[in-house]
Amino acid sequence: MENYFADERGFYGEFGGAYVPEILYKCVHDLQDAYLPIIESPEFKQEYHALLKDYVGRPSPLYFAERMSEKYGCQLYLKREDLNHTGAHKINNTIGQILLAKRMGKTRIIAETGAGQHGVATATVCALMNMKCEVFMGATDVERQHTNVERMKMLGAEVHPVRTGNMTLSDACSEAIRDWCCHPADTFYIVGSTMGPHPYPDLVARMQSVISEEIKWQLQEKIGRDYPDYLIACIGGGSNAAGTIYHYVNDERVNIVLSEAGGHGWQTDYTAATIHKGTTGILHGAKMLVMQNEDGQIQEAFTISAGLDYPGVGPMHCNMAKKGRTKVLSINDDEAIYAGYELTRMEGIIPAIESAHAIAALSKLQFKKDDVVVLTVSGRGDKDVETYLKNKAMAKEYGNF
Ligand SMILES: *Cc1c(COP(=O)(O)O)cnc(C)c1O
């Protein structure tokens, strides 16, 4: 049978690995050696799960969405990561990584952020643990995600606007890696998604795997069996998707559907649909599908959703897509806007624009009435209200709100 997890060198089929500059070699190897013994120790697990429960507010509910089930002809359950402290799944990962950083004796935390959700989640756990926090963020994103910048500052983090390249997430990642090269001894880099050099994709997937661990017992409680027919999640770097599918990837009874951000359409130049459009390359320390030109120059990603605005995608998902384990849909901006309004009006839940890409998948799939579908709502839409209102007209061909 296929194994969809990382091998001991961090490869998922042909993707993954650790392609880092010489100066980070020791640092990355120390982390590779340290992470599993630490995160599998009873002391770590106890502290991690206690914080997930009392600080993050887990378990997150698995909610039966009655009206949406009726509309799409299936049994739709929403995994409510939007209800976590700080408003998204990102905190599951930052709690885990900061506990790891502490146990490795690191004193300074750095992170990259796009929409600012990972930056906020990192600044939050740094406040909690009294650690110094510096966040790299593209100057364009600093402008368009102003509230999250203010939140990070209020939490005590220093935000560094990055003015290289397109001044967005990809450039923030590069800058964080550069900073890490300058301070390898005392600094821990908290990576925000299932990307970066080994062991990050595996580490982040394990930290997010609490999502599917909960889905298992929640389904058992609600429907008397512990697996769904479909799992649906949106995919930027791939972390909420990895968490959603973690305990089901080797279970062929479960169909996996991932939504990437099509922007104006994956055939256009204005897209972030990396699995549709990308070719194999190395970005930020790992081999993955990357949007690039023939010379290997990274092409700017484009989507209405800042959290999905990345020209690569994690190696785990690249491998699963290549092996046919997942169906990957490209959801365009207008479809996501419509889906966000639909969930808001039918269930009273305003989803993050990222999560709205997952909702939009429902109209592209054919279900049987009894099919059990679990869809992860990765975050809440408070940060996106302006985007929804401004772009409402875009979605009018699908219906009126
Ligand atoms: C960051 C973010 C994403 C995309 O990141 P993944 O690592 O692919 O999960 C999706 N949804 C929300 C709400 C986010 O904040």
Coordinates of C-alpha atoms and ligand atoms in Angstrom, one line a residue:
M1 CA 0.0 0.0 0.0
E2 CA 1.1 3.6 -0.6
N3 CA 2.5 5.5 2.4
Y4 CA 1.5 9.1 2.2
F5 CA 3.6 10.2 5.2
A6 CA 7.3 11.4 5.2
D7 CA 10.1 8.9 5.0
E8 CA 13.0 9.3 7.4
R9 CA 14.7 11.9 5.1
G10 CA 11.5 13.9 4.9
F11 CA 10.5 12.8 1.4
Y12 CA 6.9 12.2 0.2
G13 CA 7.6 10.3 -3.0
E14 CA 9.7 12.7 -5.0
F15 CA 8.7 15.8 -3.0
G16 CA 10.0 17.3 0.3
G17 CA 13.6 16.9 1.7
A18 CA 15.7 19.6 3.2
Y19 CA 17.5 21.9 0.8
V20 CA 19.1 24.5 3.1
P21 CA 22.2 26.7 2.9
E22 CA 25.3 25.3 4.6
I23 CA 24.9 27.7 7.5
L24 CA 21.6 26.2 8.6
Y25 CA 22.7 22.6 8.2
K26 CA 23.4 22.0 11.9
C27 CA 20.3 23.8 13.0
V28 CA 18.0 21.9 10.7
H29 CA 19.7 18.6 11.7
D30 CA 19.4 19.3 15.4
L31 CA 15.6 19.9 14.8
Q32 CA 15.3 16.7 12.8
D33 CA 16.9 14.7 15.6
A34 CA 15.0 16.4 18.4
Y35 CA 11.4 16.8 17.2
L36 CA 10.0 13.3 17.4
P37 CA 11.5 12.3 20.8
I38 CA 10.2 15.6 22.2
I39 CA 6.7 15.7 20.8
E40 CA 6.1 12.0 21.5
S41 CA 7.1 12.3 25.2
P42 CA 4.4 12.1 27.8
E43 CA 5.3 15.5 29.3
F44 CA 5.1 17.3 26.0
K45 CA 1.8 15.6 25.1
Q46 CA 0.3 16.5 28.5
E47 CA 1.2 20.2 28.3
Y48 CA 0.2 20.5 24.6
H49 CA -3.2 18.9 25.1
A50 CA -3.9 20.9 28.3
L51 CA -3.3 24.1 26.4
L52 CA -5.4 23.0 23.4
K53 CA -8.2 22.3 25.8
D54 CA -8.2 25.3 28.2
Y55 CA -6.4 27.9 26.1
V56 CA -7.4 27.2 22.5
G57 CA -10.9 25.9 23.4
R58 CA -10.7 22.4 21.9
P59 CA -12.2 20.1 20.9
S60 CA -13.7 22.3 18.2
P61 CA -17.3 21.4 17.4
L62 CA -18.3 19.1 14.6
Y63 CA -21.5 20.8 13.5
F64 CA -24.3 19.2 11.4
A65 CA -25.2 21.9 8.8
E66 CA -28.9 21.0 8.1
R67 CA -29.8 23.6 5.5
M68 CA -26.6 23.1 3.5
S69 CA -27.0 19.3 3.7
E70 CA -30.5 19.7 2.2
K71 CA -29.2 21.9 -0.6
Y72 CA -26.3 19.7 -1.6
G73 CA -28.0 16.4 -1.1
C74 CA -25.6 15.0 1.5
Q75 CA -25.0 14.8 5.3
L76 CA -22.7 17.8 5.8
Y77 CA -20.7 18.3 8.9
L78 CA -18.5 21.4 9.5
K79 CA -15.3 21.1 11.6
R80 CA -15.3 24.4 13.3
E81 CA -11.6 25.5 13.5
D82 CA -13.0 29.1 13.2
L83 CA -14.0 28.8 16.8
N84 CA -10.4 28.4 18.1
H85 CA -8.7 31.2 20.0
T86 CA -7.3 33.7 17.5
G87 CA -9.9 32.6 14.9
A88 CA -8.2 29.8 12.9
H89 CA -6.5 26.5 13.0
K90 CA -3.0 28.1 13.0
I91 CA -2.8 28.2 16.8
N92 CA -2.8 24.3 17.0
N93 CA 0.6 24.5 15.4
T94 CA 2.1 27.5 17.1
I95 CA 1.3 26.1 20.6
G96 CA 3.1 22.9 19.6
Q97 CA 6.1 24.6 18.1
I98 CA 6.7 27.0 20.9
L99 CA 6.7 24.1 23.4
L100 CA 9.3 22.4 21.2
A101 CA 11.3 25.6 21.0
K102 CA 11.4 25.9 24.8
R103 CA 12.5 22.3 25.2
M104 CA 15.3 22.9 22.7
G105 CA 16.5 25.9 24.8
K106 CA 15.8 28.5 22.2
T107 CA 15.1 32.1 23.4
R108 CA 14.0 34.0 20.3
I109 CA 11.1 33.2 17.9
I110 CA 10.8 34.3 14.3
A111 CA 7.9 33.6 11.9
E112 CA 6.7 34.6 8.5
T113 CA 3.1 35.6 7.8
G114 CA 0.9 36.4 4.8
A115 CA -2.7 37.4 5.9
G116 CA -1.3 37.8 9.4
Q117 CA -3.1 34.8 10.9
H118 CA 0.0 32.8 11.5
G119 CA 1.8 36.0 12.8
V120 CA -1.0 36.6 15.3
A121 CA -1.0 33.0 16.4
T122 CA 2.8 33.1 16.9
A123 CA 2.7 36.4 18.7
T124 CA 0.0 35.0 20.9
V125 CA 1.9 32.0 22.1
C126 CA 5.0 34.1 22.5
A127 CA 3.1 36.4 24.9
L128 CA 1.9 33.3 26.7
M129 CA 5.4 31.9 27.1
N130 CA 7.2 35.2 27.5
M131 CA 9.4 34.8 24.5
K132 CA 10.8 37.4 22.1
C133 CA 8.9 37.4 18.8
E134 CA 9.8 38.9 15.4
V135 CA 7.4 38.5 12.4
F136 CA 8.4 39.0 8.8
M137 CA 5.5 40.2 6.6
G138 CA 5.5 41.5 3.0
A139 CA 5.0 45.2 2.9
T140 CA 1.9 44.8 0.6
D141 CA 0.4 42.5 3.2
V142 CA 1.2 44.9 6.0
E143 CA -0.9 47.4 4.2
R144 CA -3.9 45.2 3.3
Q145 CA -4.0 43.3 6.6
H146 CA -3.7 46.2 8.9
T147 CA -5.8 44.9 11.8
N148 CA -3.6 41.8 12.2
V149 CA -0.5 43.9 12.2
E150 CA -1.9 45.9 15.1
R151 CA -2.9 42.7 16.9
M152 CA 0.7 41.4 16.6
K153 CA 2.1 44.7 17.9
M154 CA -0.3 44.7 20.8
L155 CA 0.8 41.2 21.7
G156 CA 4.4 42.5 21.9
A157 CA 5.8 41.2 18.6
E158 CA 8.0 43.2 16.3
V159 CA 6.7 43.3 12.7
H160 CA 9.3 43.6 10.0
P161 CA 7.8 44.8 6.6
V162 CA 9.6 43.0 3.8
R163 CA 10.2 45.1 0.7
T164 CA 11.9 42.6 -1.7
G165 CA 10.2 40.9 -4.6
N166 CA 6.4 41.2 -4.7
M167 CA 6.4 42.1 -1.0
T168 CA 4.0 39.2 -0.1
L169 CA 4.1 35.9 1.7
S170 CA 6.8 34.2 -0.4
D171 CA 9.2 37.1 0.2
A172 CA 8.4 37.1 3.9
C173 CA 9.4 33.4 4.0
S174 CA 12.7 34.1 2.2
E175 CA 13.4 36.9 4.7
A176 CA 12.6 34.7 7.7
I177 CA 15.1 32.1 6.4
R178 CA 17.7 34.8 5.9
D179 CA 17.2 36.0 9.5
W180 CA 17.5 32.4 10.7
C181 CA 20.8 32.0 8.8
C182 CA 22.1 35.0 10.9
H183 CA 21.0 33.7 14.2
P184 CA 21.0 29.9 14.0
A185 CA 22.0 29.3 17.6
D186 CA 19.3 31.0 19.7
T187 CA 16.5 31.3 17.2
F188 CA 13.6 29.0 16.6
Y189 CA 11.7 29.5 13.3
I190 CA 8.0 28.7 13.8
V191 CA 6.9 27.8 10.3
G192 CA 3.2 28.4 9.6
S193 CA 2.2 25.6 7.2
T194 CA 3.2 22.2 5.9
M195 CA 6.2 23.6 4.0
G196 CA 9.8 24.4 4.5
P197 CA 12.7 21.9 4.9
H198 CA 12.2 18.6 6.7
P199 CA 11.1 18.2 9.4
Y200 CA 8.7 21.1 9.2
P201 CA 6.0 19.6 6.9
D202 CA 5.8 16.5 9.1
L203 CA 6.0 18.5 12.3
V204 CA 3.2 20.9 11.3
A205 CA 1.0 18.0 10.0
R206 CA 1.4 16.2 13.3
M207 CA 0.5 19.4 15.3
Q208 CA -2.6 19.9 13.1
S209 CA -3.5 16.2 13.2
V210 CA -5.6 16.9 16.3
I211 CA -8.3 18.0 13.8
S212 CA -8.8 14.5 12.4
E213 CA -8.2 12.8 15.7
E214 CA -11.3 14.7 17.0
I215 CA -13.3 14.1 13.8
K216 CA -12.9 10.3 14.4
W217 CA -14.5 10.2 17.8
Q218 CA -17.0 13.0 17.0
L219 CA -18.3 11.0 14.0
Q220 CA -18.4 7.9 16.0
E221 CA -20.6 9.7 18.6
K222 CA -22.8 11.3 16.0
I223 CA -23.3 8.7 13.3
G224 CA -21.9 5.5 14.8
R225 CA -19.0 5.1 12.5
D226 CA -15.6 6.9 12.7
Y227 CA -15.0 7.8 9.0
P228 CA -16.7 10.1 6.5
D229 CA -17.2 9.4 2.8
Y230 CA -15.7 12.8 1.9
L231 CA -13.2 15.2 3.5
I232 CA -13.0 18.7 2.1
A233 CA -10.5 21.4 3.0
C234 CA -8.9 24.5 1.4
I235 CA -5.2 24.4 0.7
G236 CA -2.6 27.2 0.8
G237 CA 0.6 25.6 2.1
G238 CA -1.5 22.7 3.3
S239 CA -1.7 22.7 7.1
N240 CA -5.5 22.7 7.8
A241 CA -5.9 20.1 5.0
A242 CA -3.1 17.9 6.5
G243 CA -4.7 18.1 9.9
T244 CA -8.2 17.2 8.4
I245 CA -7.0 14.2 6.5
Y246 CA -4.1 13.0 8.7
H247 CA -5.8 10.0 10.3
Y248 CA -7.6 9.0 7.0
V249 CA -4.9 9.3 4.3
N250 CA -4.3 5.6 4.2
D251 CA -8.1 4.8 4.5
E252 CA -9.3 4.3 0.9
R253 CA -13.0 4.5 1.9
V254 CA -12.5 8.2 2.4
N255 CA -12.5 10.5 -0.6
I256 CA -10.3 13.6 -0.2
V257 CA -11.1 16.8 -1.9
L258 CA -8.8 19.9 -1.7
S259 CA -9.6 23.4 -3.0
E260 CA -6.8 25.6 -4.1
A261 CA -7.2 29.3 -5.0
G262 CA -7.8 29.7 -8.7
G263 CA -7.9 33.5 -8.5
H264 CA -9.1 34.6 -11.9
G265 CA -8.8 31.1 -13.2
W266 CA -5.9 28.6 -13.2
Q267 CA -5.2 29.0 -16.9
T268 CA -4.7 32.8 -16.4
D269 CA -1.7 34.6 -15.0
Y270 CA -3.7 35.7 -12.0
T271 CA -3.9 32.5 -10.0
A272 CA -2.5 30.7 -6.9
A273 CA -3.6 27.2 -8.1
T274 CA -0.2 25.7 -7.6
I275 CA -1.1 22.0 -8.1
H276 CA -2.9 22.8 -11.4
K277 CA -0.3 25.1 -12.7
G278 CA 3.0 24.4 -10.9
T279 CA 6.0 22.3 -12.0
T280 CA 8.6 20.6 -9.7
G281 CA 11.1 23.0 -8.2
I282 CA 12.7 23.9 -4.9
L283 CA 11.2 26.7 -2.8
H284 CA 11.9 27.6 0.8
G285 CA 13.9 24.5 1.5
A286 CA 11.8 21.7 -0.1
K287 CA 11.1 20.2 -3.4
M288 CA 7.5 20.8 -4.3
L289 CA 5.2 22.0 -7.1
V290 CA 6.0 25.7 -7.7
M291 CA 4.6 28.3 -10.1
Q292 CA 7.7 29.4 -12.0
N293 CA 8.8 30.3 -15.5
E294 CA 11.2 28.3 -17.6
D295 CA 14.2 29.9 -15.9
G296 CA 12.9 28.9 -12.5
Q297 CA 11.9 32.4 -11.6
I298 CA 9.1 32.3 -9.1
Q299 CA 5.8 33.6 -10.4
E300 CA 3.7 35.8 -8.2
A301 CA 0.6 34.1 -6.8
F302 CA -2.7 35.9 -7.2
T303 CA -5.9 35.3 -5.2
I304 CA -8.4 37.4 -3.3
S305 CA -7.5 35.3 -0.3
A306 CA -4.2 36.5 1.4
G307 CA -3.9 33.2 3.3
L308 CA -3.8 31.2 0.1
D309 CA -1.4 33.6 -1.7
Y310 CA 1.6 31.3 -2.0
P311 CA 3.3 30.1 -5.2
G312 CA 4.1 26.7 -3.7
V313 CA 2.2 23.9 -1.9
G314 CA 3.5 21.5 0.8
P315 CA 5.2 18.3 -0.4
M316 CA 2.7 15.9 1.3
H317 CA -0.1 17.3 -0.9
C318 CA 2.0 17.4 -4.0
N319 CA 2.7 13.7 -3.6
M320 CA -1.0 12.8 -2.9
A321 CA -2.1 14.8 -5.9
K322 CA 0.4 13.2 -8.1
K323 CA -0.5 9.6 -6.9
G324 CA -4.2 10.4 -7.4
R325 CA -5.1 10.1 -3.7
T326 CA -6.8 13.5 -3.7
K327 CA -9.1 15.3 -6.0
V328 CA -7.9 18.9 -6.4
L329 CA -10.3 21.7 -7.4
S330 CA -9.4 25.2 -8.5
I331 CA -11.9 27.6 -7.0
N332 CA -12.0 31.1 -8.5
D333 CA -12.4 34.3 -6.5
D334 CA -16.0 34.9 -7.5
E335 CA -17.0 31.3 -6.6
A336 CA -15.3 31.7 -3.2
I337 CA -17.1 35.0 -2.5
Y338 CA -20.5 33.4 -3.4
A339 CA -19.8 30.4 -1.2
G340 CA -18.8 32.7 1.7
Y341 CA -22.1 34.5 1.4
E342 CA -24.0 31.2 1.1
L343 CA -22.6 29.8 4.3
T344 CA -23.3 33.1 6.1
R345 CA -26.9 33.3 5.0
M346 CA -27.8 29.6 5.3
E347 CA -26.0 28.7 8.5
G348 CA -25.1 32.0 10.2
I349 CA -21.4 31.3 9.9
I350 CA -19.1 33.9 8.2
P351 CA -16.1 31.9 7.1
A352 CA -12.6 33.2 6.3
I353 CA -12.3 33.8 2.6
E354 CA -9.8 30.9 2.6
S355 CA -12.4 28.5 4.1
A356 CA -15.0 29.8 1.5
H357 CA -12.9 28.1 -1.1
A358 CA -13.6 24.7 0.6
I359 CA -17.3 25.5 0.8
A360 CA -17.4 26.3 -3.0
A361 CA -16.2 22.7 -3.6
L362 CA -19.7 21.4 -2.6
S363 CA -21.3 22.6 -5.8
K364 CA -18.7 20.8 -7.9
L365 CA -19.2 17.4 -6.4
Q366 CA -21.9 14.8 -7.0
F367 CA -23.1 13.3 -3.7
K368 CA -25.5 10.5 -2.7
K369 CA -28.1 11.5 -0.1
D370 CA -26.4 9.4 2.6
D371 CA -22.9 10.5 1.9
V372 CA -21.2 11.8 5.0
V373 CA -19.1 14.9 4.2
V374 CA -16.8 16.6 6.7
L375 CA -15.6 20.1 5.6
T376 CA -13.1 22.0 7.6
V377 CA -13.9 25.7 8.2
S378 CA -10.3 26.7 8.8
G379 CA -11.0 30.2 10.1
R380 CA -13.6 32.9 10.8
G381 CA -14.3 35.7 8.4
D382 CA -14.2 38.8 10.6
K383 CA -10.9 39.8 8.9
D384 CA -12.6 39.5 5.5
V385 CA -15.8 41.4 6.0
E386 CA -14.6 44.3 3.8
T387 CA -13.4 41.9 1.1
Y388 CA -16.8 40.2 1.0
L389 CA -18.8 43.5 0.9
K390 CA -16.5 45.1 -1.7
N391 CA -16.6 42.1 -4.0
K392 CA -20.2 41.0 -3.6
A393 CA -21.2 42.0 -7.1
M394 CA -18.5 39.6 -8.5
A395 CA -20.6 36.7 -7.4
K396 CA -24.0 37.7 -8.8
E397 CA -24.1 35.3 -11.6
Y398 CA -24.4 32.5 -9.1
G399 CA -27.3 34.0 -7.2
N400 CA -28.4 36.9 -5.2
F401 CA -27.8 37.8 -1.6
Ligands
LIG1 C1 -3.4 30.4 6.8 C2 -4.8 30.0 6.5 C3 -5.1 29.0 5.5 C4 -4.1 28.4 4.6 O1 -3.0 27.7 5.2 P1 -3.0 26.1 5.2 O2 -1.6 25.9 5.7 O3 -3.1 25.6 3.8 O4 -4.0 25.7 6.1 C5 -6.4 28.6 5.4 N1 -7.4 29.2 6.1 C6 -7.1 30.1 7.1 C7 -8.3 30.6 7.9 C8 -5.8 30.5 7.3 O5 -5.6 31.4 8.2

